């Protein structure tokens, strides 16, 4: 048999091996609705067992961004798959939908079955954390597009909700209380700035430690937190009026996405403790505080709006969450839909 394709840089046999290595990780994500096996032309997922009156499918797609460059350079490959899933399922969750299944797209310069297994193992772990099935994907070996050690990872998620239970801009009301759920760190946004600060401007090494002793690479590659299992029960109980996933654009861009233009979110930024990684970056980069909240999550990965009478119930279910602020009617003097208060409020 001719080896012309291999001579061009694509190894079919290694592709087969990579698929075999994936199977045990994919099996961890199985749900009863999955109808297909790995290797088909499409993933099959049955909705017959769901009893929604007006079912709506909610989809989201994303990648890992330039955080993936650090994973490549550090040789730490089993966490960015969690990031990829998290960026998608948290967006779907923000609409009030339960994630059902996920598909990934992995592009590599060289098909190394061991490397691919680690990446897909991360994707599978993210799916397990989200309760979503990994029902398919694609691995593309493209030696002319990527260098031998380069890869990229993206994917998409599909979730489901009853039409009446969707979280949209109409749900958040004047007087609602804003509650924040802690992030696990930088998550997967702002890494072009992260890399510039630490590695271009200050030449930090991966093993250099923050002031608390944490290695820099460990702090930066901590996977994005997945909030599905914490928040979905509250969504189904009707206790959440709105939800904002704090991703690219930080607080200023994402919080206003969950309510109408006639409202304004007031956030007291001294109400929670910021992870050390953010103050370290701010100091090294000499970044204004307002800009930090425009780029990063600053320690809060998800913001939810809750009716005042339900706050105690919600906080009891989310022991690490904190009250961040409240919703008001937007006044004629307010130009923006969010106001961040940076001064300490007296008790």
Tab-separated table of C-alpha atoms in Angstrom:
chain	number	residue	atom	x	y	z
A	1	UNK	CA	0.000	0.000	0.000
A	2	UNK	CA	1.262	3.491	-0.840
A	3	UNK	CA	2.412	5.769	1.963
A	4	UNK	CA	1.909	8.979	-0.031
A	5	UNK	CA	-0.438	10.502	2.547
A	6	UNK	CA	2.019	9.805	5.361
A	7	UNK	CA	4.764	11.379	3.307
A	8	UNK	CA	2.674	14.566	3.187
A	9	UNK	CA	2.652	14.650	6.984
A	10	UNK	CA	-0.604	12.867	7.883
A	11	UNK	CA	-0.436	9.513	9.666
A	12	UNK	CA	-3.711	7.601	9.338
A	13	UNK	CA	-2.665	4.757	11.637
A	14	UNK	CA	-1.862	7.155	14.468
A	15	UNK	CA	-5.274	8.693	13.913
A	16	UNK	CA	-6.888	5.299	14.480
A	17	UNK	CA	-4.843	4.823	17.647
A	18	UNK	CA	-5.901	8.239	18.946
A	19	UNK	CA	-9.577	7.320	18.503
A	20	UNK	CA	-9.090	4.074	20.411
A	21	UNK	CA	-7.405	5.952	23.251
A	22	UNK	CA	-10.320	8.394	23.444
A	23	UNK	CA	-13.029	5.790	23.925
A	24	UNK	CA	-12.547	5.127	27.639
A	25	UNK	CA	-12.702	8.857	28.356
A	26	UNK	CA	-15.815	9.348	26.243
A	27	UNK	CA	-17.493	6.450	28.049
A	28	UNK	CA	-17.263	8.451	31.307
A	29	UNK	CA	-19.646	11.048	29.878
A	30	UNK	CA	-22.426	8.713	28.722
A	31	UNK	CA	-26.046	9.675	29.328
A	32	UNK	CA	-29.013	7.394	28.717
A	33	UNK	CA	-30.146	9.552	25.765
A	34	UNK	CA	-26.984	8.856	23.739
A	35	UNK	CA	-27.814	6.603	20.788
A	36	UNK	CA	-24.538	6.556	18.853
A	37	UNK	CA	-21.105	5.036	19.207
A	38	UNK	CA	-17.757	6.692	18.605
A	39	UNK	CA	-16.788	6.624	14.948
A	40	UNK	CA	-20.096	7.377	13.269
A	41	UNK	CA	-20.714	10.281	10.925
A	42	UNK	CA	-22.764	12.118	13.541
A	43	UNK	CA	-23.653	11.966	17.204
A	44	UNK	CA	-27.195	10.841	18.026
A	45	UNK	CA	-29.051	12.064	21.093
A	46	UNK	CA	-32.685	11.216	21.840
A	47	UNK	CA	-35.062	13.743	23.419
A	48	UNK	CA	-37.868	11.184	23.824
A	49	UNK	CA	-37.398	10.864	27.581
A	50	UNK	CA	-37.701	14.600	28.217
A	51	UNK	CA	-41.067	15.967	29.312
A	52	UNK	CA	-40.724	19.639	28.436
A	53	UNK	CA	-43.975	21.324	27.381
A	54	UNK	CA	-42.289	23.758	24.997
A	55	UNK	CA	-38.707	22.503	24.629
A	56	UNK	CA	-36.130	24.970	23.372
A	57	UNK	CA	-32.622	23.921	22.357
A	58	UNK	CA	-29.909	26.342	23.440
A	59	UNK	CA	-26.451	26.152	21.863
A	60	UNK	CA	-23.082	27.718	22.561
A	61	UNK	CA	-19.652	27.494	20.978
A	62	UNK	CA	-16.212	28.663	22.075
A	63	UNK	CA	-12.548	27.811	22.278
A	64	UNK	CA	-9.758	28.241	24.804
A	65	UNK	CA	-8.078	31.291	23.268
A	66	UNK	CA	-4.387	32.041	23.752
A	67	UNK	CA	-4.382	30.220	27.083
A	68	UNK	CA	-3.765	27.207	24.904
A	69	UNK	CA	-0.295	28.548	24.038
A	70	UNK	CA	0.740	28.239	27.686
A	71	UNK	CA	-0.547	24.668	27.812
A	72	UNK	CA	1.499	23.836	24.710
A	73	UNK	CA	4.650	25.461	26.038
A	74	UNK	CA	4.316	23.949	29.522
A	75	UNK	CA	3.356	20.500	28.211
A	76	UNK	CA	0.292	20.447	30.495
A	77	UNK	CA	-2.438	19.084	28.245
A	78	UNK	CA	-5.116	17.565	30.471
A	79	UNK	CA	-6.768	20.794	31.681
A	80	UNK	CA	-7.511	22.958	28.635
A	81	UNK	CA	-10.212	20.509	27.560
A	82	UNK	CA	-12.076	21.412	30.758
A	83	UNK	CA	-11.723	25.070	29.801
A	84	UNK	CA	-13.166	24.399	26.357
A	85	UNK	CA	-16.239	22.680	27.780
A	86	UNK	CA	-16.657	25.252	30.546
A	87	UNK	CA	-16.739	28.216	28.187
A	88	UNK	CA	-19.588	26.598	26.268
A	89	UNK	CA	-21.685	25.026	29.029
A	90	UNK	CA	-21.525	28.096	31.272
A	91	UNK	CA	-22.915	30.201	28.416
A	92	UNK	CA	-25.736	27.720	27.830
A	93	UNK	CA	-26.427	27.636	31.564
A	94	UNK	CA	-26.672	31.437	31.606
A	95	UNK	CA	-29.774	31.091	29.426
A	96	UNK	CA	-31.325	28.727	31.965
A	97	UNK	CA	-30.688	25.591	29.911
A	98	UNK	CA	-29.402	22.191	31.040
A	99	UNK	CA	-26.392	21.129	28.931
A	100	UNK	CA	-27.134	17.885	27.103
A	101	UNK	CA	-24.200	17.090	24.876
A	102	UNK	CA	-20.881	18.433	23.623
A	103	UNK	CA	-18.762	18.020	20.500
A	104	UNK	CA	-15.129	19.102	20.216
A	105	UNK	CA	-12.866	20.082	17.339
A	106	UNK	CA	-9.162	19.420	17.799
A	107	UNK	CA	-6.684	20.613	15.170
A	108	UNK	CA	-3.064	19.429	15.430
A	109	UNK	CA	0.125	19.820	13.489
A	110	UNK	CA	1.174	16.256	14.262
A	111	UNK	CA	-1.023	13.372	15.358
A	112	UNK	CA	0.520	12.201	18.626
A	113	UNK	CA	-1.993	9.710	20.112
A	114	UNK	CA	-0.742	10.268	23.665
A	115	UNK	CA	-1.092	14.036	23.347
A	116	UNK	CA	-4.548	13.765	21.838
A	117	UNK	CA	-5.650	11.380	24.577
A	118	UNK	CA	-4.653	13.903	27.251
A	119	UNK	CA	-6.535	16.702	25.504
A	120	UNK	CA	-9.680	14.624	25.036
A	121	UNK	CA	-9.431	13.364	28.618
A	122	UNK	CA	-9.739	17.005	29.678
A	123	UNK	CA	-12.771	17.486	27.450
A	124	UNK	CA	-14.356	14.371	28.948
A	125	UNK	CA	-13.670	15.587	32.491
A	126	UNK	CA	-15.353	18.889	31.663
A	127	UNK	CA	-18.362	17.011	30.312
A	128	UNK	CA	-18.556	14.915	33.487
A	129	UNK	CA	-18.498	18.080	35.605
A	130	UNK	CA	-21.275	19.567	33.460
A	131	UNK	CA	-23.346	16.389	33.214
A	132	UNK	CA	-23.139	16.575	29.417
A	133	UNK	CA	-22.417	13.682	27.067
A	134	UNK	CA	-19.437	13.863	24.729
A	135	UNK	CA	-21.144	12.425	21.649
A	136	UNK	CA	-18.639	13.199	18.929
A	137	UNK	CA	-15.951	15.468	17.599
A	138	UNK	CA	-13.232	15.846	15.038
A	139	UNK	CA	-9.464	15.527	15.141
A	140	UNK	CA	-7.763	17.115	12.141
A	141	UNK	CA	-4.052	16.681	11.418
A	142	UNK	CA	-2.905	19.685	9.371
A	143	UNK	CA	0.894	19.849	9.199
A	144	UNK	CA	0.943	22.758	6.745
A	145	UNK	CA	-1.244	24.908	8.988
A	146	UNK	CA	0.173	24.072	12.433
A	147	UNK	CA	3.734	23.421	13.564
A	148	UNK	CA	4.510	19.936	14.875
A	149	UNK	CA	3.843	20.785	18.526
A	150	UNK	CA	0.928	23.169	17.926
A	151	UNK	CA	-2.757	22.470	18.373
A	152	UNK	CA	-6.035	24.289	18.843
A	153	UNK	CA	-9.201	23.196	20.589
A	154	UNK	CA	-12.777	24.400	20.255
A	155	UNK	CA	-16.223	22.911	20.648
A	156	UNK	CA	-19.910	23.460	21.084
A	157	UNK	CA	-22.644	22.472	23.490
A	158	UNK	CA	-26.390	21.972	23.101
A	159	UNK	CA	-28.711	22.346	26.077
A	160	UNK	CA	-32.466	22.302	26.658
A	161	UNK	CA	-35.006	24.315	28.593
A	162	UNK	CA	-38.734	24.896	28.669
A	163	UNK	CA	-39.569	28.121	26.860
A	164	UNK	CA	-41.227	29.533	29.975
A	165	UNK	CA	-38.130	28.793	32.074
A	166	UNK	CA	-35.557	30.481	29.825
A	167	UNK	CA	-33.546	33.232	31.475
A	168	UNK	CA	-33.822	36.334	29.324
A	169	UNK	CA	-33.527	40.087	29.787
A	170	UNK	CA	-37.151	40.362	30.893
A	171	UNK	CA	-36.619	38.330	34.059
A	172	UNK	CA	-34.359	40.693	36.008
A	173	UNK	CA	-36.288	43.310	37.997
A	174	UNK	CA	-35.587	46.518	39.862
A	175	UNK	CA	-34.679	45.588	43.447
A	176	UNK	CA	-33.159	42.211	42.567
A	177	UNK	CA	-30.037	41.289	44.525
A	178	UNK	CA	-26.854	40.387	42.643
A	179	UNK	CA	-24.954	37.347	43.904
A	180	UNK	CA	-21.511	36.291	42.714
A	181	UNK	CA	-20.060	32.805	42.494
A	182	UNK	CA	-16.275	32.600	42.823
A	183	UNK	CA	-14.109	31.847	39.837
A	184	UNK	CA	-11.253	29.363	39.980
A	185	UNK	CA	-8.841	31.989	38.692
A	186	UNK	CA	-8.330	33.749	35.364
A	187	UNK	CA	-10.518	31.158	33.579
A	188	UNK	CA	-10.021	31.460	29.790
A	189	UNK	CA	-10.120	35.163	28.981
A	190	UNK	CA	-7.579	37.945	28.719
A	191	UNK	CA	-4.601	35.675	28.130
A	192	UNK	CA	-3.054	37.898	25.473
A	193	UNK	CA	-2.646	40.485	28.238
A	194	UNK	CA	-1.674	37.832	30.805
A	195	UNK	CA	1.113	36.565	28.549
A	196	UNK	CA	2.310	40.084	27.765
A	197	UNK	CA	2.557	41.053	31.434
A	198	UNK	CA	4.309	37.960	32.756
A	199	UNK	CA	6.381	36.709	29.854
A	200	UNK	CA	7.016	39.615	27.454
A	201	UNK	CA	7.295	42.541	29.838
A	202	UNK	CA	8.692	40.812	32.950
A	203	UNK	CA	10.219	37.517	31.718
A	204	UNK	CA	8.735	35.362	34.461
A	205	UNK	CA	9.362	31.625	34.230
A	206	UNK	CA	6.591	29.060	34.550
A	207	UNK	CA	8.058	27.860	37.857
A	208	UNK	CA	8.318	31.326	39.379
A	209	UNK	CA	5.987	31.639	42.367
A	210	UNK	CA	3.403	34.161	43.425
A	211	UNK	CA	3.757	35.624	46.924
A	212	UNK	CA	1.671	32.774	48.386
A	213	UNK	CA	4.022	30.132	46.950
A	214	UNK	CA	1.809	29.058	44.037
A	215	UNK	CA	3.695	28.365	40.820
A	216	UNK	CA	2.717	30.819	38.112
A	217	UNK	CA	1.909	28.132	35.533
A	218	UNK	CA	-0.341	26.323	38.011
A	219	UNK	CA	-2.241	29.532	38.747
A	220	UNK	CA	-2.645	30.359	35.061
A	221	UNK	CA	-3.671	26.884	33.894
A	222	UNK	CA	-6.224	26.267	36.652
A	223	UNK	CA	-9.278	25.148	34.640
A	224	UNK	CA	-12.351	27.322	34.271
A	225	UNK	CA	-14.974	26.509	36.889
A	226	UNK	CA	-18.141	24.816	35.615
A	227	UNK	CA	-21.261	26.060	37.413
A	228	UNK	CA	-23.919	23.708	36.040
A	229	UNK	CA	-24.371	21.428	39.037
A	230	UNK	CA	-24.372	24.364	41.470
A	231	UNK	CA	-26.914	26.493	39.625
A	232	UNK	CA	-29.163	24.214	37.583
A	233	UNK	CA	-31.203	23.065	40.627
A	234	UNK	CA	-31.874	26.718	41.510
A	235	UNK	CA	-32.869	27.469	37.928
A	236	UNK	CA	-35.355	24.605	37.957
A	237	UNK	CA	-36.846	25.921	41.209
A	238	UNK	CA	-37.372	29.319	39.591
A	239	UNK	CA	-35.107	31.062	42.102
A	240	UNK	CA	-32.890	32.829	39.558
A	241	UNK	CA	-34.111	35.796	37.510
A	242	UNK	CA	-30.985	36.247	35.409
A	243	UNK	CA	-27.442	35.023	34.982
A	244	UNK	CA	-24.246	36.495	33.541
A	245	UNK	CA	-21.174	34.431	32.714
A	246	UNK	CA	-18.186	36.719	33.325
A	247	UNK	CA	-15.986	36.000	30.329
A	248	UNK	CA	-14.256	38.273	27.802
A	249	UNK	CA	-15.248	41.858	28.523
A	250	UNK	CA	-15.306	41.302	32.271
A	251	UNK	CA	-18.019	42.900	34.382
A	252	UNK	CA	-18.677	45.901	32.188
A	253	UNK	CA	-19.651	43.898	29.124
A	254	UNK	CA	-21.211	40.756	30.569
A	255	UNK	CA	-23.364	41.803	33.527
A	256	UNK	CA	-25.596	44.122	31.407
A	257	UNK	CA	-26.271	41.246	28.999
A	258	UNK	CA	-28.758	39.745	31.465
A	259	UNK	CA	-31.201	42.667	31.822
A	260	UNK	CA	-33.059	45.363	29.898
A	261	UNK	CA	-31.665	48.773	28.966
A	262	UNK	CA	-33.845	50.598	31.506
A	263	UNK	CA	-32.074	48.941	34.455
A	264	UNK	CA	-28.673	49.448	36.059
A	265	UNK	CA	-26.528	47.021	38.062
A	266	UNK	CA	-24.722	48.435	41.098
A	267	UNK	CA	-21.766	46.263	42.128
A	268	UNK	CA	-19.738	46.746	45.304
A	269	UNK	CA	-16.328	45.427	44.292
A	270	UNK	CA	-15.026	45.350	47.878
A	271	UNK	CA	-17.593	42.679	48.769
A	272	UNK	CA	-15.393	39.740	47.784
A	273	UNK	CA	-11.760	38.698	48.051
A	274	UNK	CA	-9.774	38.853	44.801
A	275	UNK	CA	-7.450	35.962	43.956
A	276	UNK	CA	-3.780	36.897	44.193
A	277	UNK	CA	-3.163	36.403	40.478
A	278	UNK	CA	-5.211	39.515	39.665
A	279	UNK	CA	-3.475	41.918	42.053
A	280	UNK	CA	-0.122	40.564	40.875
A	281	UNK	CA	-1.000	41.282	37.249
A	282	UNK	CA	-2.422	44.691	38.060
A	283	UNK	CA	0.758	45.716	39.881
A	284	UNK	CA	3.172	44.332	37.288
A	285	UNK	CA	1.218	45.762	34.374
A	286	UNK	CA	0.367	49.072	36.077
A	287	UNK	CA	-3.244	48.551	34.966
A	288	UNK	CA	-6.014	50.870	36.191
A	289	UNK	CA	-8.513	49.114	38.445
A	290	UNK	CA	-11.433	49.865	36.135
A	291	UNK	CA	-9.642	48.209	33.239
A	292	UNK	CA	-9.033	45.063	35.276
A	293	UNK	CA	-12.817	44.698	35.621
A	294	UNK	CA	-13.196	45.327	31.896
A	295	UNK	CA	-10.889	42.434	30.976
A	296	UNK	CA	-10.949	39.842	33.761
A	297	UNK	CA	-13.486	38.145	36.026
A	298	UNK	CA	-11.574	39.378	39.114
A	299	UNK	CA	-12.581	36.304	41.107
A	300	UNK	CA	-16.262	36.122	40.151
A	301	UNK	CA	-17.105	33.726	37.345
A	302	UNK	CA	-20.895	33.942	37.406
A	303	UNK	CA	-23.302	36.646	38.568
A	304	UNK	CA	-26.957	35.842	39.263
A	305	UNK	CA	-29.917	38.104	39.947
A	306	UNK	CA	-32.298	36.938	42.682
A	307	UNK	CA	-35.472	38.363	44.214
A	308	UNK	CA	-34.787	39.771	47.719
A	309	UNK	CA	-37.074	37.226	49.374
A	310	UNK	CA	-35.082	34.348	47.863
A	311	UNK	CA	-31.572	35.537	48.714
A	312	UNK	CA	-31.200	33.549	51.948
A	313	UNK	CA	-32.385	30.350	50.258
A	314	UNK	CA	-29.973	30.802	47.355
A	315	UNK	CA	-27.008	31.662	49.583
A	316	UNK	CA	-27.718	28.595	51.727
A	317	UNK	CA	-27.351	26.474	48.596
A	318	UNK	CA	-24.192	28.291	47.492
A	319	UNK	CA	-21.985	28.583	50.586
A	320	UNK	CA	-19.102	30.243	48.711
A	321	UNK	CA	-21.276	32.852	46.996
A	322	UNK	CA	-21.470	36.472	48.139
A	323	UNK	CA	-23.860	39.390	47.685
A	324	UNK	CA	-22.339	41.805	45.188
A	325	UNK	CA	-24.951	44.501	44.820
A	326	UNK	CA	-28.422	45.212	43.501
A	327	UNK	CA	-30.505	46.307	40.520
A	328	UNK	CA	-32.054	49.765	40.200
A	329	UNK	CA	-33.986	51.680	37.591
A	330	UNK	CA	-31.514	53.482	35.327
A	331	UNK	CA	-31.603	57.227	35.941
A	332	UNK	CA	-31.261	59.963	33.326
A	333	UNK	CA	-27.764	60.801	34.640
A	334	UNK	CA	-26.413	57.258	34.337
A	335	UNK	CA	-24.687	56.651	31.020
A	336	UNK	CA	-23.943	52.962	31.557
A	337	UNK	CA	-25.971	49.947	32.636
A	338	UNK	CA	-23.494	49.017	35.341
A	339	UNK	CA	-21.879	51.026	38.110
A	340	UNK	CA	-18.913	49.605	40.013
A	341	UNK	CA	-18.239	51.064	43.452
A	342	UNK	CA	-14.550	50.786	44.343
A	343	UNK	CA	-14.693	52.430	47.774
A	344	UNK	CA	-15.297	50.541	50.995
A	345	UNK	CA	-18.824	50.917	52.321
A	346	UNK	CA	-19.117	51.514	56.038
A	347	UNK	CA	-21.128	48.902	57.957
